[in-house]
CSV table of C-alpha atoms in Angstrom, one decimal:
chain,number,residue,atom,x,y,z
Z,1,MET,CA,33.3,208.5,36.8
Z,2,GLY,CA,35.5,206.2,34.7
Z,3,ALA,CA,34.6,209.1,31.1
Z,4,PRO,CA,36.4,211.5,33.2
Z,5,LEU,CA,39.1,210.3,34.4
Z,6,SER,CA,39.8,209.1,30.7
Z,7,ILE,CA,39.4,212.1,29.5
Z,8,LYS,CA,42.1,213.9,32.3
Z,9,HIS,CA,44.7,211.2,31.2
Z,10,ARG,CA,44.4,211.9,27.9
Z,11,ILE,CA,44.0,215.7,28.2
Z,12,LEU,CA,46.4,216.3,30.2
Z,13,PRO,CA,50.1,214.4,28.8
Z,14,ALA,CA,49.6,216.9,26.0
Z,15,LEU,CA,48.8,219.8,27.8
Z,16,ALA,CA,52.6,218.6,30.2
Z,17,PHE,CA,54.5,218.8,26.3
Z,18,GLY,CA,52.2,218.7,23.5
Z,19,ILE,CA,49.6,221.4,22.0
Z,20,ARG,CA,52.6,224.8,23.2
Z,21,GLN,CA,56.4,223.1,23.6
Z,22,LYS,CA,55.1,221.4,20.7
Z,23,MET,CA,53.4,224.1,18.4
Z,24,VAL,CA,56.3,226.5,19.3
Z,25,LEU,CA,59.4,223.4,18.8
Z,26,MET,CA,57.9,223.3,15.1
Z,27,LEU,CA,57.7,227.1,15.2
Z,28,LEU,CA,61.2,227.1,16.3
Z,29,CYS,CA,62.8,224.5,13.3
Z,30,VAL,CA,61.1,226.2,10.5
Z,31,LEU,CA,61.6,229.5,11.5
Z,32,THR,CA,65.0,228.6,11.8
Z,33,LEU,CA,64.9,226.4,8.8
Z,34,ALA,CA,63.7,229.3,7.3
Z,35,LEU,CA,66.3,232.2,8.3
Z,36,GLY,CA,69.4,230.4,8.1
Z,37,THR,CA,68.6,229.0,4.5
Z,38,THR,CA,68.1,232.7,3.7
Z,39,THR,CA,71.3,234.2,6.5
Z,40,TRP,CA,73.0,231.3,4.1
Z,41,LEU,CA,72.0,232.3,0.8
Z,42,THR,CA,72.2,236.0,2.3
Z,43,ILE,CA,76.3,235.6,3.1
Z,44,HIS,CA,76.9,233.2,-0.1
Z,45,ASP,CA,76.0,235.8,-2.3
Z,46,GLN,CA,77.3,238.5,-0.4
Z,47,GLN,CA,80.9,236.9,-0.4
Z,48,LYS,CA,80.1,236.8,-4.4
Z,49,GLN,CA,79.6,240.6,-4.7
Z,50,VAL,CA,82.6,241.3,-2.2
Z,51,LEU,CA,84.7,239.0,-4.4
Z,52,ARG,CA,83.9,240.7,-7.5
Z,53,ALA,CA,84.0,244.8,-6.3
Z,54,THR,CA,88.0,243.5,-5.0
Z,55,THR,CA,88.5,242.2,-8.4
Z,56,GLU,CA,86.8,245.0,-10.7
Z,57,HIS,CA,88.9,247.7,-7.6
Z,58,GLY,CA,92.0,246.0,-7.9
Z,59,GLN,CA,91.9,246.0,-12.1
Z,60,ASP,CA,91.0,249.7,-11.9
Z,61,LEU,CA,93.6,250.4,-9.5
Z,62,SER,CA,95.9,248.5,-11.6
Z,63,ARG,CA,95.2,250.7,-15.2
Z,64,ILE,CA,95.1,253.7,-13.7
Z,65,VAL,CA,98.8,253.2,-11.1
Z,66,SER,CA,100.2,252.0,-14.4
Z,67,GLN,CA,99.0,254.6,-17.1
Z,68,ALA,CA,100.8,257.5,-14.0
Z,69,LEU,CA,103.4,255.2,-14.5
Z,70,SER,CA,104.3,254.9,-17.8
Z,71,TYR,CA,106.3,258.2,-18.4
Z,72,SER,CA,109.1,257.2,-15.0
Z,73,VAL,CA,109.2,253.5,-16.5
Z,74,ILE,CA,110.2,255.0,-20.0
Z,75,SER,CA,112.7,258.0,-18.5
Z,76,TYR,CA,114.2,255.2,-16.3
Z,77,ASP,CA,113.5,257.3,-13.1
Z,78,TYR,CA,113.9,254.8,-10.9
Z,79,HIS,CA,113.1,257.2,-7.8
Z,80,THR,CA,110.2,258.3,-8.6
Z,81,VAL,CA,108.5,254.9,-9.0
Z,82,GLN,CA,110.0,254.0,-6.0
Z,83,LEU,CA,108.1,257.0,-4.5
Z,84,LEU,CA,104.7,256.1,-6.2
Z,85,LEU,CA,105.3,253.0,-5.1
Z,86,ASP,CA,105.7,253.4,-1.2
Z,87,GLU,CA,102.7,255.4,-1.3
Z,88,LEU,CA,100.5,253.1,-3.1
Z,89,THR,CA,101.5,250.9,-0.7
Z,90,LYS,CA,100.2,253.2,2.4
Z,91,ALA,CA,96.8,252.5,1.4
Z,92,ARG,CA,94.9,250.0,4.0
Z,93,ASP,CA,94.4,247.6,1.4
Z,94,ILE,CA,97.2,247.7,-0.8
Z,95,GLY,CA,100.0,245.2,1.0
Z,96,TYR,CA,102.2,244.8,-1.9
Z,97,ALA,CA,103.5,246.7,-5.4
Z,98,LYS,CA,106.5,245.4,-8.0
Z,99,VAL,CA,107.5,247.3,-11.4
Z,100,LEU,CA,109.0,245.3,-13.2
Z,101,SER,CA,110.7,246.4,-16.8
Z,102,ASN,CA,110.3,245.5,-19.9
Z,103,LYS,CA,113.2,242.7,-19.3
Z,104,GLY,CA,111.7,241.9,-16.5
Z,105,ASN,CA,114.6,243.6,-13.9
Z,106,VAL,CA,113.0,244.9,-10.9
Z,107,MET,CA,112.3,249.0,-11.4
Z,108,ALA,CA,110.8,249.3,-7.9
Z,109,GLU,CA,108.5,247.3,-4.6
Z,110,SER,CA,107.1,248.4,-2.1
Z,111,GLY,CA,105.5,246.4,0.7
Z,112,HIS,CA,105.2,242.8,1.6
Z,113,ALA,CA,105.3,239.9,-0.6
Z,114,PRO,CA,102.3,237.7,-0.1
Z,115,THR,CA,102.8,234.6,3.0
Z,116,GLY,CA,100.8,231.9,3.0
Z,117,ALA,CA,99.4,233.4,6.5
Z,118,ASN,CA,97.4,235.9,4.6
Z,119,GLU,CA,94.9,236.6,2.1
Z,120,TRP,CA,96.5,238.4,-1.1
Z,121,ARG,CA,94.9,238.4,-4.2
Z,122,MET,CA,97.2,239.2,-6.9
Z,123,PHE,CA,96.5,241.6,-9.8
Z,124,GLU,CA,99.4,242.0,-12.9
Z,125,SER,CA,98.7,245.4,-15.9
Z,126,ASP,CA,101.4,245.9,-18.6
Z,127,ILE,CA,102.4,250.4,-18.6
Z,128,LEU,CA,102.0,250.9,-22.2
Z,129,PHE,CA,103.4,254.3,-23.5
Z,130,ALA,CA,102.6,255.3,-27.5
Z,131,GLY,CA,100.8,252.1,-26.9
Z,132,LYS,CA,103.5,250.1,-26.6
Z,133,SER,CA,104.6,248.0,-23.3
Z,134,THR,CA,107.7,249.8,-21.6
Z,135,GLY,CA,106.7,247.2,-18.6
Z,136,ARG,CA,104.3,245.6,-16.2
Z,137,LEU,CA,103.3,246.6,-12.6
Z,138,ILE,CA,102.0,243.5,-10.1
Z,139,ILE,CA,99.9,244.9,-6.9
Z,140,GLY,CA,99.0,242.6,-4.3
Z,141,LEU,CA,95.8,243.1,-2.7
Z,142,ASN,CA,95.2,242.7,0.6
Z,143,LEU,CA,92.0,240.2,2.2
Z,144,ASP,CA,92.4,240.3,5.6
Z,145,GLN,CA,90.7,243.4,5.6
Z,146,VAL,CA,87.6,242.3,3.5
Z,147,ALA,CA,87.4,239.1,5.3
Z,148,GLN,CA,86.7,241.0,8.7
Z,149,THR,CA,84.5,243.0,7.5
Z,150,LEU,CA,82.8,239.5,5.7
Z,151,LYS,CA,83.0,238.2,9.3
Z,152,ASP,CA,81.8,241.2,10.9
Z,153,GLU,CA,78.6,241.4,8.4
Z,154,GLN,CA,77.5,237.4,8.8
Z,155,SER,CA,77.9,238.1,13.0
Z,156,SER,CA,75.5,241.5,11.9
Z,157,ILE,CA,73.1,239.0,9.9
Z,158,LEU,CA,73.3,235.6,12.4
Z,159,ALA,CA,72.7,238.1,14.9
Z,160,ARG,CA,69.1,239.6,13.6
Z,161,GLN,CA,68.2,236.3,12.4
Z,162,VAL,CA,68.3,235.1,16.6
Z,163,ILE,CA,65.9,237.8,17.4
Z,164,THR,CA,64.1,237.4,14.8
Z,165,ILE,CA,63.7,233.8,15.3
Z,166,PHE,CA,63.2,234.9,19.4
Z,167,LEU,CA,60.9,237.5,19.1
Z,168,ILE,CA,58.7,235.5,16.6
Z,169,ALA,CA,58.5,232.1,18.9
Z,170,PHE,CA,57.7,234.2,21.9
Z,171,GLY,CA,54.4,236.1,20.1
Z,172,GLU,CA,53.8,232.6,18.6
Z,173,PHE,CA,53.7,231.8,22.2
Z,174,ILE,CA,51.5,233.9,23.7
Z,175,ALA,CA,49.5,233.5,21.1
Z,176,LEU,CA,49.0,229.7,21.8
Z,177,SER,CA,48.4,230.6,25.0
Z,178,TYR,CA,46.1,232.5,25.2
Z,179,LEU,CA,43.8,231.2,21.3
Z,180,ILE,CA,44.5,227.3,22.3
Z,181,ILE,CA,45.8,226.5,25.0
Z,182,ARG,CA,44.1,228.5,27.7
Z,183,PRO,CA,40.9,227.4,25.9
Z,184,VAL,CA,41.4,223.8,25.9
Z,185,THR,CA,42.6,224.4,29.4
Z,186,ILE,CA,38.9,225.6,30.1
Z,187,ILE,CA,37.3,222.6,28.9
Z,188,TYR,CA,39.2,220.1,30.1
Z,189,ARG,CA,39.1,221.3,33.6
Z,190,SER,CA,35.1,221.6,33.7
Z,191,LEU,CA,34.8,218.2,31.9
Z,192,THR,CA,37.6,216.6,34.9
Z,193,ASN,CA,35.2,214.4,37.2
Z,194,ARG,CA,32.1,215.9,36.1
Z,195,VAL,CA,29.5,212.7,36.4
Z,196,GLU,CA,27.9,211.4,39.1
Z,197,GLN,CA,26.9,208.0,41.2
Z,198,ASP,CA,24.0,208.5,39.1
Z,199,GLY,CA,25.7,208.8,35.3
Z,200,GLN,CA,24.1,212.6,35.8
Z,201,VAL,CA,26.6,215.0,33.6
Z,202,THR,CA,27.1,217.6,36.1
Z,203,TYR,CA,29.6,220.0,34.1
Z,204,ASN,CA,28.9,223.3,31.9
Z,205,ILE,CA,31.7,224.2,29.6
Z,206,PRO,CA,32.0,228.3,29.9
Z,207,ILE,CA,31.9,230.3,25.9
Z,208,VAL,CA,35.9,231.2,26.4
Z,209,SER,CA,35.2,232.4,22.2
Z,210,SER,CA,33.1,232.5,18.9
Z,211,ASP,CA,36.0,230.0,17.4
Z,212,GLU,CA,35.9,226.9,17.1
Z,213,PHE,CA,36.5,226.4,20.3
Z,214,GLY,CA,33.8,228.1,21.5
Z,215,ILE,CA,31.4,225.5,19.3
Z,216,LEU,CA,33.0,222.7,20.6
Z,217,SER,CA,32.3,223.6,24.2
Z,218,GLN,CA,28.2,224.2,23.0
Z,219,GLN,CA,28.5,221.1,21.5
Z,220,PHE,CA,30.0,219.2,25.5
Z,221,ASN,CA,27.0,221.6,26.8
Z,222,ASP,CA,24.4,220.1,23.9
Z,223,MET,CA,26.0,216.2,24.0
Z,224,GLY,CA,25.7,216.7,28.2
Z,225,THR,CA,22.4,217.7,28.2
Z,226,GLN,CA,21.5,215.1,26.2
Z,227,LEU,CA,23.7,212.6,28.3
Z,228,ASN,CA,20.8,213.2,31.3
Z,229,GLN,CA,18.2,213.2,29.4
Z,230,ALA,CA,18.9,209.3,27.8
Z,231,ASN,CA,20.0,209.3,31.3
Z,232,ALA,CA,17.3,209.6,32.6
Z,233,ARG,CA,14.9,207.6,30.3
Z,234,LEU,CA,17.0,204.4,30.9
Z,235,GLN,CA,17.1,205.2,34.7
Z,236,GLU,CA,13.1,205.2,34.4
Z,237,ARG,CA,13.3,202.4,32.0
Z,238,ILE,CA,15.6,200.2,34.2
Z,239,ILE,CA,13.0,201.2,37.1
Z,240,SER,CA,9.9,200.1,35.5
Z,241,ALA,CA,12.2,197.2,34.0
Z,242,ASP,CA,12.9,196.6,38.2
Z,243,GLN,CA,9.1,196.3,39.0
Z,244,LYS,CA,8.0,194.6,36.2
Z,245,LEU,CA,11.0,191.6,37.5
Z,246,THR,CA,10.3,191.8,40.7
Z,247,GLU,CA,6.9,191.3,40.1
Z,248,THR,CA,8.1,188.1,37.5
Z,249,ASN,CA,10.2,187.2,40.0
Z,250,SER,CA,6.9,186.9,42.7
Z,251,ARG,CA,4.6,185.4,40.7
Z,252,LEU,CA,7.2,182.6,39.1
Z,253,MET,CA,8.1,182.5,42.9
Z,254,ARG,CA,4.9,181.5,44.0
Z,255,GLN,CA,4.1,179.6,40.8
Z,256,THR,CA,7.2,178.0,41.8
Z,257,GLU,CA,6.0,176.9,44.9
Z,258,GLU,CA,2.3,176.1,44.0
Z,259,LEU,CA,4.5,173.6,41.8
Z,260,LYS,CA,6.7,172.1,44.4
Z,261,ARG,CA,3.9,171.6,46.7
Z,262,ILE,CA,1.7,169.8,44.2
Z,263,ASN,CA,4.3,168.2,42.5
Z,264,GLU,CA,4.8,166.5,46.5
Z,265,GLU,CA,1.3,166.1,47.2
Z,266,LEU,CA,1.5,164.4,43.3
Z,267,GLY,CA,4.1,162.3,44.7
Z,268,HIS,CA,2.3,161.2,47.9
Z,269,ILE,CA,-0.2,160.7,46.4
Z,270,ALA,CA,1.9,157.9,43.6
Z,271,ILE,CA,2.7,156.0,46.9
Z,272,THR,CA,-0.8,156.3,49.0
Z,273,ASP,CA,-3.4,154.7,49.6
Z,274,PRO,CA,-6.3,157.3,49.2
Z,275,LEU,CA,-8.7,155.9,51.9
Z,276,THR,CA,-6.4,154.8,55.1
Z,277,GLY,CA,-3.1,157.0,54.2
Z,278,LEU,CA,-1.2,154.3,54.0
Z,279,PHE,CA,2.0,153.1,51.3
Z,280,ASN,CA,0.8,151.2,48.1
Z,281,ARG,CA,1.5,148.2,46.6
Z,282,ARG,CA,4.1,150.0,44.7
Z,283,HIS,CA,5.6,151.7,47.0
Z,284,PHE,CA,6.0,149.1,49.0
Z,285,GLU,CA,7.9,146.3,46.5
Z,286,SER,CA,9.7,149.4,45.6
Z,287,LEU,CA,11.2,149.4,49.7
Z,288,LEU,CA,11.1,145.7,49.8
Z,289,GLU,CA,13.2,145.3,46.9
Z,290,SER,CA,16.1,148.2,48.8
Z,291,ASP,CA,15.4,146.3,52.1
Z,292,LEU,CA,16.3,142.8,50.7
Z,293,ALA,CA,19.6,143.7,49.1
Z,294,LEU,CA,20.8,145.6,52.3
Z,295,SER,CA,19.6,142.6,54.0
Z,296,GLU,CA,22.0,140.5,51.3
Z,297,ARG,CA,24.6,142.9,51.8
Z,298,HIS,CA,24.3,143.2,55.5
Z,299,GLY,CA,23.0,139.7,56.5
Z,300,ASP,CA,20.7,141.8,58.5
Z,301,SER,CA,17.1,139.6,59.0
Z,302,ASN,CA,13.9,141.0,57.8
Z,303,SER,CA,10.2,140.4,58.0
Z,304,ILE,CA,6.7,140.6,56.2
Z,305,LEU,CA,3.9,140.3,58.2
Z,306,MET,CA,0.2,140.1,55.7
Z,307,ILE,CA,-2.2,140.9,57.7
Z,308,ASP,CA,-6.4,140.3,56.2
Z,309,ILE,CA,-9.3,141.4,58.1
Z,310,ASP,CA,-11.5,138.4,58.8
Z,311,ARG,CA,-15.0,138.4,56.6
Z,312,PHE,CA,-14.4,141.5,55.6
Z,313,LYS,CA,-17.2,140.8,52.9
Z,314,SER,CA,-19.5,139.7,55.8
Z,315,ILE,CA,-19.0,143.3,57.0
Z,316,ASN,CA,-19.7,145.7,53.6
Z,317,ASP,CA,-23.1,143.1,53.3
Z,318,ALA,CA,-24.3,144.1,56.7
Z,319,TYR,CA,-22.7,147.8,56.9
Z,320,GLY,CA,-22.4,148.5,53.8
Z,321,HIS,CA,-19.6,150.0,52.0
Z,322,ALA,CA,-18.7,153.1,54.4
Z,323,GLY,CA,-19.4,151.1,56.8
Z,324,GLY,CA,-16.2,148.6,55.4
Z,325,ASP,CA,-14.3,152.1,54.7
Z,326,ALA,CA,-14.7,153.0,57.4
Z,327,VAL,CA,-12.5,149.7,59.2
Z,328,LEU,CA,-10.7,149.9,56.6
Z,329,ARG,CA,-9.6,153.4,58.1
Z,330,GLU,CA,-9.7,152.7,61.2
Z,331,ILE,CA,-7.0,149.4,61.1
Z,332,GLY,CA,-5.1,151.7,58.9
Z,333,ASN,CA,-4.8,154.7,62.3
Z,334,ILE,CA,-4.4,151.4,64.5
Z,335,LEU,CA,-1.2,150.2,62.7
Z,336,SER,CA,-0.3,153.6,62.2
Z,337,ARG,CA,-0.5,153.5,65.8
Z,338,THR,CA,1.3,150.0,66.6
Z,339,ILE,CA,4.5,150.2,64.2
Z,340,ARG,CA,7.8,151.1,65.5
Z,341,LYS,CA,9.3,154.1,62.9
Z,342,SER,CA,11.5,151.8,61.7
Z,343,ASP,CA,8.6,149.5,60.2
Z,344,VAL,CA,6.3,150.1,57.1
Z,345,ALA,CA,2.7,149.4,56.8
Z,346,CYS,CA,1.4,149.1,53.7
Z,347,ARG,CA,-2.4,148.5,51.6
Z,348,LEU,CA,-2.0,146.0,48.9
Z,349,GLY,CA,-5.6,146.3,48.4
Z,350,GLY,CA,-9.3,145.2,49.4
Z,351,GLU,CA,-8.6,144.6,53.1
Z,352,GLU,CA,-5.3,142.9,52.6
Z,353,PHE,CA,-2.9,144.6,54.5
Z,354,VAL,CA,0.7,143.9,54.6
Z,355,MET,CA,3.4,145.3,57.4
Z,356,LEU,CA,7.9,145.8,56.6
Z,357,CYS,CA,9.2,144.7,60.1
Z,358,ARG,CA,13.4,146.4,59.0
Z,359,ARG,CA,15.7,144.3,61.4
Z,360,THR,CA,13.1,141.5,62.9
Z,361,SER,CA,14.0,137.7,63.3
Z,362,LYS,CA,11.3,135.8,63.7
Z,363,GLU,CA,10.5,135.9,67.6
Z,364,GLN,CA,10.2,139.7,67.5
Z,365,SER,CA,7.6,139.9,64.2
Z,366,LEU,CA,5.5,137.2,65.7
Z,367,ALA,CA,5.6,139.2,68.8
Z,368,VAL,CA,5.4,142.6,66.7
Z,369,ALA,CA,2.3,140.3,64.9
Z,370,GLU,CA,-0.3,139.5,68.3
Z,371,LYS,CA,0.6,143.5,69.2
Z,372,VAL,CA,-1.4,144.3,66.3
Z,373,ARG,CA,-3.7,141.0,66.2
Z,374,LEU,CA,-5.2,142.4,70.1
Z,375,ALA,CA,-5.4,145.8,68.7
Z,376,ILE,CA,-7.4,145.7,66.1
Z,377,GLU,CA,-9.4,142.7,68.6
Z,378,SER,CA,-9.6,144.8,71.2
Z,379,TYR,CA,-10.8,148.6,69.0
Z,380,THR,CA,-14.7,149.2,69.0
Z,381,PHE,CA,-15.0,149.3,64.9
Z,382,ARG,CA,-18.4,151.7,64.4
Z,383,SER,CA,-20.5,152.0,61.2
Z,384,THR,CA,-21.7,155.2,60.0
Z,385,GLU,CA,-25.2,155.0,62.0
Z,386,GLY,CA,-22.9,154.5,65.6
Z,387,ASP,CA,-23.4,150.5,65.4
Z,388,ALA,CA,-20.3,148.6,66.5
Z,389,ILE,CA,-18.5,145.8,64.3
Z,390,PRO,CA,-16.6,143.2,65.5
Z,391,VAL,CA,-13.1,142.9,63.5
Z,392,THR,CA,-10.4,140.7,63.9
Z,393,VAL,CA,-7.7,139.6,61.3
Z,394,SER,CA,-5.3,137.1,60.8
Z,395,ILE,CA,-1.6,137.8,60.3
Z,396,GLY,CA,0.5,135.5,57.7
Z,397,ILE,CA,4.3,136.3,58.4
Z,398,GLU,CA,8.2,134.9,56.4
Z,399,THR,CA,11.0,136.3,58.1
Z,400,PHE,CA,14.5,136.6,55.4
Z,401,PRO,CA,16.9,135.1,55.0
Z,402,ASN,CA,15.1,132.1,54.9
Z,403,ASP,CA,18.5,130.6,56.0
Z,404,GLY,CA,21.5,132.6,54.8
Z,405,LYS,CA,19.5,132.3,51.5
Z,406,ILE,CA,17.9,135.4,49.3
Z,407,ILE,CA,15.2,134.5,46.5
Z,408,PRO,CA,13.0,137.0,44.5
Z,409,VAL,CA,10.3,139.1,46.5
Z,410,GLU,CA,7.5,137.7,44.8
Z,411,ASP,CA,8.3,134.5,46.3
Z,412,TYR,CA,8.6,135.7,50.2
Z,413,LEU,CA,5.3,138.1,49.8
Z,414,ASN,CA,3.9,134.2,48.5
Z,415,ARG,CA,5.1,132.3,51.3
Z,416,ALA,CA,3.5,135.1,54.1
Z,417,ASP,CA,0.9,134.3,52.3
Z,418,MET,CA,0.5,131.1,52.8
Z,419,ALA,CA,1.2,131.3,55.9
Z,420,LEU,CA,-1.9,133.7,56.0
Z,421,TYR,CA,-3.9,131.2,54.4
Z,422,PHE,CA,-2.6,128.4,56.7
Z,423,SER,CA,-4.7,131.4,59.4
Z,424,LYS,CA,-7.7,131.1,58.2
Z,425,ALA,CA,-8.0,128.2,57.8
Z,426,ALA,CA,-6.9,127.5,61.1
Z,427,GLY,CA,-9.8,129.3,62.4
Z,428,ARG,CA,-9.2,133.2,61.7
Z,429,ASN,CA,-7.5,135.8,64.4
Z,430,CYS,CA,-4.2,134.7,65.1
Z,431,VAL,CA,-0.6,134.2,63.7
Z,432,THR,CA,1.1,131.7,61.7
Z,433,HIS,CA,5.0,132.2,60.8
Z,434,HIS,CA,5.8,130.5,57.3
Z,435,SER,CA,9.0,128.5,59.1
Z,436,ASN,CA,5.3,126.6,61.4
Z,437,ILE,CA,3.9,125.5,58.8
């Protein structure tokens, strides 16, 4: 949905003040500049032409009038000269006329002398008779009427230019609206919100013309079709990849579970005696190191019970190794059932076992050892053929810390082993604590 929104956000502001208004504004500026320049040049040229025509008119008029006055001036007919000047100033554009004698005296004067309020153009001409100057004629043309005519003409030109600009701008506005804005509006409305959640493009732009906008619309439609096809292929690949990924994840999960199970088995095998299911010597020594450190820190008493099967070689000789293994397994079961949850039973090797009794004093350890000894003595062991095998054990005990002192692990084991051999020497099937030796 993001792509159509961005198209909408880009196109709508441009339509709000972009294509139509900017083109019309640009056109108005160009037309105004062009027509304004043309108008100024036209008016300026017209002013020059009017001034030139006025100058020629004034010169011709002064020459003609001076010729008409030559007889009257030479004969000093002041009355005729005055009448002629009065008739002359009745003209709309002649506001002043004066005749001077050859000596510079005023023979006649008519009209109003020019002032600063009006625009005048003065023309002078010699009054000739028989090729000799007999006087001088001065005519003043009032340019107010000429200026007003120019102003009226300028206003007319400006009005025509404004109407021309308006008509051109209006026509261009209509043309832009139909030729550009209408196709663009149709295209962006067709593109707005035309992508579904699954990525399918649903727009179909109508072909509004055969020009560039029509080609653009067709290209948009073709692009939408291509996008849909590409999206369909991509979806198929995604589904296939998801299926493969799911299968791979399932296979990895199964492999992980199997590896975890194997690691757990390996970990269990690494610390377990395979015959009896009890912990092995390596794990027992590791546990003993930890408990020895805890005893040193907290001062708790712990006891080691070293257990050895009496005359185990004779059992192997009489019942074979299978019978001996059966005895070892059953003793492992008896130890597992007899010990407390906090205690640990291990097989050191051969017919020798050991127990770690946590938080157990000397007196408590003797009671635990006696309980184990009686449980094994009272149990009926059988060979693979079902024959009863009499089995007893000798047990040696050491409690740590000894007299509040911590010694190495091997020393505790040696002391428990020493107590075990003391039990063997005392007739077997008995319990001895190292402190009682």
